[in-house]
Amino acid sequence: MTTLKVTDRDGRSHTLEAYEGSSVMESLRDEDMGIEAICGGQCACATCHCLLDEAWFDKLTPPGEDETELLESLDHYEAGRSRLTCQIIVSSQHEDLELTIGPEE
Ligand code: FES
């Protein structure tokens, strides 16, 4: 298990346990953190948008072309922070990953 540090849309902090090999989105959805994840993790809806702590952004595998295209279509896109949580697969390297749930579009 890996620990994630999540700030919800009300500014409250949460510490979640995430299974390695699952997506960050799955942990957020399972813990009712307010993401819809309508497409179920197919990189097609952007309702799993989060803003990473800047220090973490460069540590992760960069977003793919499809993810980047979808992110850039969002009103609340922030270069260097925005990611789709369904595209981040949890590993031991993500211990204490800090992220904020993206604003509703
Ligand atoms: Fe739809 Fe992530 S769940 S893009």
mmCIF file of C-alpha atoms and ligand atoms in Angstrom:
data_model
loop_
_atom_site.group_PDB
_atom_site.id
_atom_site.type_symbol
_atom_site.label_atom_id
_atom_site.label_comp_id
_atom_site.label_asym_id
_atom_site.label_seq_id
_atom_site.Cartn_x
_atom_site.Cartn_y
_atom_site.Cartn_z
ATOM 1 C CA MET A 1 0.000 0.000 0.000
ATOM 2 C CA THR A 2 1.078 3.558 -0.714
ATOM 3 C CA THR A 3 -0.113 6.679 1.073
ATOM 4 C CA LEU A 4 -1.638 9.577 -0.868
ATOM 5 C CA LYS A 5 -2.203 13.045 0.592
ATOM 6 C CA VAL A 6 -5.330 14.518 -0.894
ATOM 7 C CA THR A 7 -6.976 17.925 -0.537
ATOM 8 C CA ASP A 8 -10.658 17.870 -1.429
ATOM 9 C CA ARG A 9 -12.681 20.670 -3.052
ATOM 10 C CA ASP A 10 -13.549 22.060 0.378
ATOM 11 C CA GLY A 11 -9.879 22.371 1.292
ATOM 12 C CA ARG A 12 -9.929 19.452 3.713
ATOM 13 C CA SER A 13 -6.884 17.190 3.896
ATOM 14 C CA HIS A 14 -7.141 13.407 3.715
ATOM 15 C CA THR A 15 -4.628 10.590 3.887
ATOM 16 C CA LEU A 16 -5.605 7.644 1.705
ATOM 17 C CA GLU A 17 -4.143 4.204 1.244
ATOM 18 C CA ALA A 18 -3.752 3.206 -2.412
ATOM 19 C CA TYR A 19 -3.016 -0.219 -3.859
ATOM 20 C CA GLU A 20 0.113 -0.389 -5.970
ATOM 21 C CA GLY A 21 -0.781 -1.250 -9.556
ATOM 22 C CA SER A 22 -4.154 0.504 -9.351
ATOM 23 C CA SER A 23 -4.777 4.024 -10.590
ATOM 24 C CA VAL A 24 -4.896 7.027 -8.289
ATOM 25 C CA MET A 25 -8.400 7.624 -9.652
ATOM 26 C CA GLU A 26 -9.600 4.295 -8.236
ATOM 27 C CA SER A 27 -8.506 5.239 -4.721
ATOM 28 C CA LEU A 28 -10.115 8.679 -4.987
ATOM 29 C CA ARG A 29 -13.340 7.202 -6.294
ATOM 30 C CA ASP A 30 -13.438 4.458 -3.663
ATOM 31 C CA GLU A 31 -13.006 7.041 -0.903
ATOM 32 C CA ASP A 32 -15.677 9.388 -2.317
ATOM 33 C CA MET A 33 -13.304 12.268 -2.899
ATOM 34 C CA GLY A 34 -15.764 13.886 -5.300
ATOM 35 C CA ILE A 35 -14.440 12.752 -8.662
ATOM 36 C CA GLU A 36 -16.892 11.231 -11.103
ATOM 37 C CA ALA A 37 -14.546 9.259 -13.368
ATOM 38 C CA ILE A 38 -17.390 8.860 -15.829
ATOM 39 C CA CYS A 39 -15.358 6.998 -18.451
ATOM 40 C CA GLY A 40 -13.998 4.527 -15.907
ATOM 41 C CA GLY A 41 -10.363 5.349 -16.577
ATOM 42 C CA GLN A 42 -10.308 5.372 -20.370
ATOM 43 C CA CYS A 43 -8.759 8.842 -20.664
ATOM 44 C CA ALA A 44 -11.935 10.132 -22.281
ATOM 45 C CA CYS A 45 -13.854 12.311 -19.785
ATOM 46 C CA ALA A 46 -11.399 14.358 -17.668
ATOM 47 C CA THR A 47 -13.703 14.100 -14.635
ATOM 48 C CA CYS A 48 -10.771 12.643 -12.666
ATOM 49 C CA HIS A 49 -8.721 15.835 -13.016
ATOM 50 C CA CYS A 50 -6.386 16.747 -10.171
ATOM 51 C CA LEU A 51 -3.729 19.338 -9.496
ATOM 52 C CA LEU A 52 -0.474 17.843 -8.316
ATOM 53 C CA ASP A 53 1.804 19.479 -5.852
ATOM 54 C CA GLU A 54 4.386 21.112 -8.132
ATOM 55 C CA ALA A 55 7.272 19.265 -6.532
ATOM 56 C CA TRP A 56 5.624 16.013 -7.557
ATOM 57 C CA PHE A 57 4.742 16.825 -11.149
ATOM 58 C CA ASP A 58 8.198 16.228 -12.610
ATOM 59 C CA LYS A 59 8.720 13.039 -10.624
ATOM 60 C CA LEU A 60 5.918 11.214 -12.408
ATOM 61 C CA THR A 61 5.901 9.642 -15.838
ATOM 62 C CA PRO A 62 4.864 12.517 -18.152
ATOM 63 C CA PRO A 63 1.290 12.595 -19.474
ATOM 64 C CA GLY A 64 0.732 10.993 -22.858
ATOM 65 C CA GLU A 65 -0.535 12.820 -25.929
ATOM 66 C CA ASP A 66 -4.202 11.904 -25.353
ATOM 67 C CA GLU A 67 -4.070 12.961 -21.720
ATOM 68 C CA THR A 68 -2.385 16.265 -22.546
ATOM 69 C CA GLU A 69 -4.949 17.044 -25.229
ATOM 70 C CA LEU A 70 -7.828 16.372 -22.841
ATOM 71 C CA LEU A 71 -6.238 18.344 -20.010
ATOM 72 C CA GLU A 72 -5.644 21.372 -22.212
ATOM 73 C CA SER A 73 -9.351 21.463 -23.064
ATOM 74 C CA LEU A 74 -10.273 22.044 -19.406
ATOM 75 C CA ASP A 75 -11.182 25.486 -18.068
ATOM 76 C CA HIS A 76 -9.120 24.793 -14.946
ATOM 77 C CA TYR A 77 -6.054 23.349 -16.669
ATOM 78 C CA GLU A 78 -2.780 24.344 -15.027
ATOM 79 C CA ALA A 79 0.417 23.571 -16.904
ATOM 80 C CA GLY A 80 2.892 21.842 -14.640
ATOM 81 C CA ARG A 81 0.206 20.697 -12.185
ATOM 82 C CA SER A 82 -2.788 19.176 -13.997
ATOM 83 C CA ARG A 83 -3.055 15.411 -14.422
ATOM 84 C CA LEU A 84 -5.796 12.880 -14.981
ATOM 85 C CA THR A 85 -5.658 10.569 -11.994
ATOM 86 C CA CYS A 86 -6.779 7.563 -14.031
ATOM 87 C CA GLN A 87 -3.463 7.820 -15.883
ATOM 88 C CA ILE A 88 -1.291 7.684 -12.761
ATOM 89 C CA ILE A 89 -0.602 4.125 -11.690
ATOM 90 C CA VAL A 90 0.325 3.868 -8.045
ATOM 91 C CA SER A 91 3.742 2.499 -7.158
ATOM 92 C CA SER A 92 5.975 2.630 -4.121
ATOM 93 C CA GLN A 93 7.603 5.702 -5.679
ATOM 94 C CA HIS A 94 4.383 7.625 -5.057
ATOM 95 C CA GLU A 95 4.540 7.434 -1.268
ATOM 96 C CA ASP A 96 3.011 10.656 0.120
ATOM 97 C CA LEU A 97 2.038 11.946 -3.327
ATOM 98 C CA GLU A 98 0.253 15.261 -2.751
ATOM 99 C CA LEU A 99 -2.644 16.305 -4.927
ATOM 100 C CA THR A 100 -5.752 18.469 -4.917
ATOM 101 C CA ILE A 101 -9.010 17.413 -6.512
ATOM 102 C CA GLY A 102 -9.593 19.574 -9.604
ATOM 103 C CA PRO A 103 -12.400 22.130 -9.555
ATOM 104 C CA GLU A 104 -15.673 21.105 -11.148
ATOM 105 C CA GLU A 105 -15.783 22.150 -14.792
HETATM 106 FE FE1 FES B 1 -12.247 9.576 -17.405
HETATM 107 FE FE2 FES B 1 -9.940 9.671 -16.087
HETATM 108 S S1 FES B 1 -11.737 8.668 -15.519
HETATM 109 S S2 FES B 1 -10.409 10.546 -18.011
#
